[in-house]
Coordinates of C-alpha atoms in Angstrom, one line a residue:
X145 CA -4.2 0.6 -18.0
X146 CA -3.3 3.5 -20.3
X147 CA -0.6 6.1 -21.1
X148 CA -2.7 8.9 -19.1
X149 CA -1.6 7.1 -15.9
X150 CA 2.1 7.8 -16.6
X151 CA 3.9 8.7 -13.4
X152 CA 1.0 8.7 -11.0
X153 CA 0.7 5.7 -8.2
X154 CA -2.3 3.4 -8.5
X155 CA -3.6 1.5 -5.7
X156 CA -4.6 -2.3 -6.9
X157 CA -5.0 -3.9 -3.4
X158 CA -4.2 -2.6 0.3
X159 CA -0.4 -3.7 0.1
X160 CA 0.2 -3.3 -3.9
X161 CA 0.5 0.1 -5.9
X162 CA 1.9 0.4 -9.2
X163 CA 3.7 3.4 -11.2
X164 CA 4.0 3.2 -14.9
X165 CA 7.1 4.2 -16.7
X166 CA 7.1 6.6 -19.7
X167 CA 8.6 4.1 -21.8
X168 CA 5.8 2.5 -24.1
X169 CA 7.1 0.5 -27.2
X170 CA 5.9 -2.4 -29.5
X171 CA 7.9 -4.7 -27.0
X172 CA 6.7 -2.9 -23.4
X173 CA 3.1 -2.3 -24.5
X174 CA 2.0 1.1 -22.3
X175 CA 5.6 0.9 -20.6
X176 CA 7.2 -1.0 -17.6
X177 CA 5.1 -0.8 -14.3
X178 CA 7.1 -0.5 -11.2
X179 CA 5.5 -2.1 -8.0
X180 CA 5.4 -0.7 -4.7
X181 CA 4.6 -3.5 -2.2
X182 CA 3.7 -2.9 1.7
X183 CA 2.2 0.2 3.6
X184 CA 4.7 1.0 6.4
X185 CA 7.6 0.0 4.8
X186 CA 8.0 -0.9 1.2
X187 CA 9.7 -3.3 -1.5
X188 CA 9.9 -1.7 -4.8
X189 CA 9.7 -4.1 -7.7
X190 CA 11.6 -3.6 -11.0
X191 CA 12.0 0.3 -10.7
X192 CA 12.5 0.2 -14.6
X193 CA 14.6 2.1 -16.7
X194 CA 16.7 5.2 -15.5
X195 CA 14.6 7.8 -16.6
X196 CA 14.3 11.0 -14.2
X197 CA 10.7 11.4 -14.6
X198 CA 10.0 7.9 -13.6
X199 CA 12.3 8.2 -10.7
X200 CA 10.4 11.1 -9.2
X201 CA 7.3 9.3 -9.6
X202 CA 8.5 6.3 -7.7
X203 CA 9.8 8.6 -4.9
X204 CA 6.6 10.6 -4.9
X205 CA 4.8 7.3 -4.5
X206 CA 7.1 6.2 -1.7
X207 CA 6.2 9.2 0.1
X208 CA 8.9 9.0 2.8
X209 CA 8.4 5.6 3.7
X210 CA 11.3 3.5 4.4
X211 CA 12.3 1.1 1.4
X212 CA 13.3 -2.2 3.0
X213 CA 14.4 -3.7 -0.5
X214 CA 14.5 -2.8 -4.2
X215 CA 13.4 -6.0 -5.8
X216 CA 14.6 -7.3 -9.5
X217 CA 12.7 -9.8 -11.4
X218 CA 15.4 -9.9 -14.6
X219 CA 18.0 -7.6 -16.0
X220 CA 16.8 -6.3 -19.2
X221 CA 17.1 -2.6 -19.4
X222 CA 13.6 -1.5 -19.2
X223 CA 13.4 -3.4 -15.7
X224 CA 16.8 -2.8 -13.6
X225 CA 18.7 0.1 -14.5
X226 CA 16.6 2.5 -12.1
X227 CA 17.7 0.2 -9.0
X228 CA 20.8 2.2 -8.6
X229 CA 19.6 6.0 -8.4
X230 CA 16.9 4.5 -6.3
X231 CA 19.3 2.8 -3.9
X232 CA 21.3 5.7 -3.7
X233 CA 18.3 8.1 -2.8
X234 CA 16.7 5.6 -0.5
X235 CA 19.6 3.6 1.2
X236 CA 17.9 0.3 0.2
X237 CA 19.4 -3.0 -0.9
X238 CA 19.2 -4.0 -4.2
X239 CA 17.9 -7.9 -4.3
X240 CA 16.7 -10.4 -6.6
X241 CA 18.2 -12.3 -9.6
X242 CA 21.6 -12.9 -10.6
X243 CA 23.6 -10.7 -12.9
X244 CA 23.4 -11.5 -16.5
X245 CA 25.1 -10.1 -19.7
X246 CA 24.6 -11.9 -22.6
X247 CA 26.7 -11.1 -25.9
X248 CA 24.0 -11.2 -28.6
X249 CA 24.7 -10.0 -32.1
X250 CA 21.2 -11.0 -33.6
X251 CA 18.3 -8.5 -34.1
X252 CA 17.6 -7.0 -30.7
X253 CA 13.9 -7.5 -29.1
X254 CA 14.3 -5.4 -26.0
X255 CA 16.8 -3.0 -25.2
X256 CA 19.1 -5.6 -24.1
X257 CA 20.8 -6.6 -20.6
X258 CA 21.7 -4.2 -18.2
X259 CA 25.5 -4.6 -17.6
X260 CA 25.8 -2.4 -14.5
X261 CA 23.1 -4.4 -12.5
X262 CA 25.0 -5.3 -9.1
X263 CA 22.8 -6.5 -6.7
X264 CA 23.4 -6.5 -2.8
X265 CA 21.8 -10.1 -2.5
X266 CA 21.1 -12.6 -4.9
X267 CA 17.8 -14.5 -4.1
X268 CA 17.8 -18.3 -4.9
X269 CA 14.6 -20.1 -5.8
X270 CA 12.4 -19.9 -2.5
X271 CA 14.3 -17.5 -0.8
X272 CA 12.4 -14.4 0.5
X273 CA 12.8 -10.8 1.5
X274 CA 10.2 -9.3 4.0
X275 CA 9.0 -6.3 5.8
X276 CA 6.0 -5.2 8.0
X277 CA 3.2 -7.1 6.7
X278 CA 4.5 -8.4 3.5
X279 CA 6.8 -11.4 2.3
X280 CA 8.1 -11.7 -1.2
X281 CA 9.4 -15.1 -2.0
X282 CA 11.3 -16.0 -5.2
X283 CA 10.1 -18.2 -7.8
X284 CA 12.7 -19.1 -10.4
X285 CA 11.1 -19.1 -14.0
X286 CA 13.6 -19.2 -16.6
X287 CA 13.0 -19.0 -20.2
X288 CA 12.4 -15.5 -21.2
X289 CA 15.9 -15.0 -19.7
X290 CA 17.8 -17.6 -17.6
X291 CA 18.0 -15.4 -14.4
X292 CA 14.1 -14.5 -14.3
X293 CA 12.4 -14.5 -11.1
X294 CA 8.7 -14.5 -10.2
X295 CA 8.0 -13.0 -6.7
X296 CA 5.2 -14.3 -4.6
X297 CA 3.4 -12.1 -2.0
X298 CA 2.6 -14.7 0.5
X299 CA 0.1 -12.7 2.5
X300 CA -2.2 -12.2 -0.3
X301 CA -1.7 -14.6 -2.9
X302 CA -0.6 -12.3 -5.5
X303 CA 2.6 -13.3 -7.8
X304 CA 4.8 -10.7 -9.6
X305 CA 5.5 -12.1 -12.9
X306 CA 7.6 -9.7 -14.5
X307 CA 8.2 -10.6 -18.2
X308 CA 7.3 -14.3 -17.7
X309 CA 3.6 -14.0 -18.0
X310 CA 1.9 -10.8 -19.4
X311 CA -1.8 -10.3 -20.3
X312 CA -1.2 -8.3 -23.5
X313 CA 1.1 -10.5 -25.2
X314 CA 3.0 -13.8 -25.1
X315 CA 6.7 -13.4 -23.7
X316 CA 9.7 -13.1 -25.9
X317 CA 12.1 -16.2 -25.8
X318 CA 15.1 -15.3 -27.7
X319 CA 18.2 -17.2 -28.0
X320 CA 20.9 -17.3 -27.2
X321 CA 19.7 -16.6 -23.3
X322 CA 16.3 -17.2 -24.1
X323 CA 15.2 -20.8 -23.8
X324 CA 11.7 -22.7 -25.0
X325 CA 12.3 -25.7 -23.0
X326 CA 12.9 -23.9 -19.8
X327 CA 10.1 -21.5 -20.5
X328 CA 7.7 -24.3 -21.0
X329 CA 9.0 -26.1 -17.9
X330 CA 8.6 -22.6 -16.1
X331 CA 4.7 -22.2 -17.0
X332 CA 4.1 -25.8 -16.0
X333 CA 5.4 -24.9 -12.6
X334 CA 3.2 -21.9 -12.6
X335 CA 0.1 -24.3 -13.3
X336 CA 0.8 -26.3 -10.3
X337 CA 0.8 -23.0 -8.2
X338 CA -2.4 -21.7 -6.7
X339 CA -1.8 -17.7 -7.0
X340 CA -4.7 -15.6 -6.7
X341 CA -3.8 -13.1 -9.2
X342 CA -0.8 -12.0 -11.2
X343 CA 0.8 -8.6 -11.5
X344 CA 3.0 -8.6 -14.7
X345 CA 5.7 -5.8 -15.6
X346 CA 3.6 -5.2 -18.8
X347 CA -0.2 -4.8 -19.1
X348 CA -3.2 -5.4 -16.9
X349 CA -3.3 -7.9 -13.6
X350 CA -4.2 -11.4 -14.7
X351 CA -7.2 -12.2 -12.5
X352 CA -7.7 -16.0 -13.7
X353 CA -4.1 -17.0 -13.8
X354 CA -4.1 -21.0 -14.6
X355 CA -6.5 -20.4 -17.4
X356 CA -4.0 -18.0 -19.1
X357 CA -0.8 -20.1 -18.4
X358 CA -3.1 -23.1 -20.0
X359 CA -3.8 -21.1 -23.0
X360 CA -0.4 -19.8 -23.3
X361 CA 1.3 -23.4 -23.1
X362 CA -1.3 -24.3 -25.8
X363 CA -0.3 -21.4 -28.1
X364 CA 3.3 -22.4 -27.8
X365 CA 2.4 -26.1 -28.8
X366 CA 0.3 -24.8 -31.7
X367 CA 3.4 -22.8 -32.7
X368 CA 5.5 -25.8 -32.6
X369 CA 2.9 -27.7 -34.7
X370 CA 3.0 -25.3 -37.2
X371 CA 6.8 -25.4 -37.5
X372 CA 7.0 -29.0 -38.0
X373 CA 3.8 -29.0 -40.7
X374 CA 6.1 -26.2 -42.6
X375 CA 9.3 -28.4 -42.3
X376 CA 7.4 -31.7 -43.5
X377 CA 6.6 -29.7 -46.6
X378 CA 10.2 -28.8 -47.2
X379 CA 13.4 -27.3 -45.7
X380 CA 13.1 -23.5 -45.2
X381 CA 15.0 -20.7 -43.2
X382 CA 13.7 -19.1 -40.2
X383 CA 12.5 -15.9 -42.2
X384 CA 10.4 -18.0 -44.5
X385 CA 8.7 -19.7 -41.6
X386 CA 7.9 -16.5 -40.0
X387 CA 6.5 -15.0 -43.1
X388 CA 4.2 -18.1 -43.4
X389 CA 3.2 -18.4 -39.8
X390 CA 2.6 -14.6 -38.7
X391 CA 0.5 -13.4 -41.5
X392 CA -0.9 -10.0 -40.7
X393 CA 1.8 -9.3 -38.0
X394 CA 3.2 -5.6 -37.5
X395 CA 6.7 -6.0 -39.6
X396 CA 8.6 -4.2 -36.5
X397 CA 7.7 -7.3 -34.8
X398 CA 9.2 -9.9 -37.3
X399 CA 12.5 -10.1 -35.8
X400 CA 11.0 -11.2 -32.4
X401 CA 8.6 -13.4 -34.0
X402 CA 11.9 -15.0 -35.9
X403 CA 13.8 -15.5 -32.8
X404 CA 10.8 -16.9 -31.0
X405 CA 10.6 -19.4 -33.9
X406 CA 14.3 -20.2 -33.7
X407 CA 13.7 -20.9 -29.7
X408 CA 11.2 -23.3 -30.9
X409 CA 13.7 -24.7 -33.4
X410 CA 16.3 -25.1 -30.9
X411 CA 14.2 -27.1 -28.7
X412 CA 13.0 -29.2 -31.4
X413 CA 16.4 -30.2 -32.5
X414 CA 17.3 -31.0 -28.9
X415 CA 14.4 -33.4 -29.0
X416 CA 15.6 -34.9 -32.7
X417 CA 12.9 -33.7 -34.6
X418 CA 14.5 -31.2 -36.8
X419 CA 18.1 -30.7 -38.0
X420 CA 20.0 -27.5 -39.3
X421 CA 22.2 -27.0 -42.2
X422 CA 23.7 -23.5 -42.7
X423 CA 20.6 -21.7 -41.2
X424 CA 18.2 -23.9 -43.4
X425 CA 15.9 -26.2 -41.2
X426 CA 14.5 -29.5 -42.0
X427 CA 12.2 -32.0 -40.7
X428 CA 14.0 -35.2 -39.1
X429 CA 11.4 -37.6 -39.4

């Protein structure tokens, strides 16, 4: 999916359409994808950033149909802020993940959390919102953020994966809220599901979900192995590890890579495999 489709509604299957927001970046790929689910009445998943042109595109795609729910996977600012003006225009309730604001003085990987997100209903794991011909059931998938939810469209076997699983890139797992152990457990949970297709918030649909998830878990295990090998050679800070591990990476993505390495290190420390002293990490074996 490329930028030329920004602002237009694209049908993906009979109950699902998407509208791409005009917010491309190294972290959002071509932009945030808002999904419309249903035919007679609708759910709008992740209305995205509060940009007037994107809101206009969503309203055009709704085409006068009633909106039963505005559904939020997580509260990064490229996902939830447009929920408020869309709710004002449609009268629909905002449902989905719990509010979450994290104070973080570290290098930012995304636009940060949406401090004004105020859902009318928080969906716990397994709870659902439904309309005519569609049911969206929440699947709690912490890791990228602690409040992250995926949503299963039960009638078709589709899973809206937010930022938990994306086809174009691995998900950012950034402490203090991002948690690598939780992320790996959430991936393992998806491996035991039988979803037909994933619709991520960034990038194209994923038509072989289990193969991708298996590869993502393997990739994270490889990164963990790289970290342990480097620390067996000698103690070092995170930036040194990033430089060694991510040869050829766009320098703009170094902060994101560093936070991912830190997430791995925190997990390894909890498992007794590494130690930290003044931001220098050492192998504990």
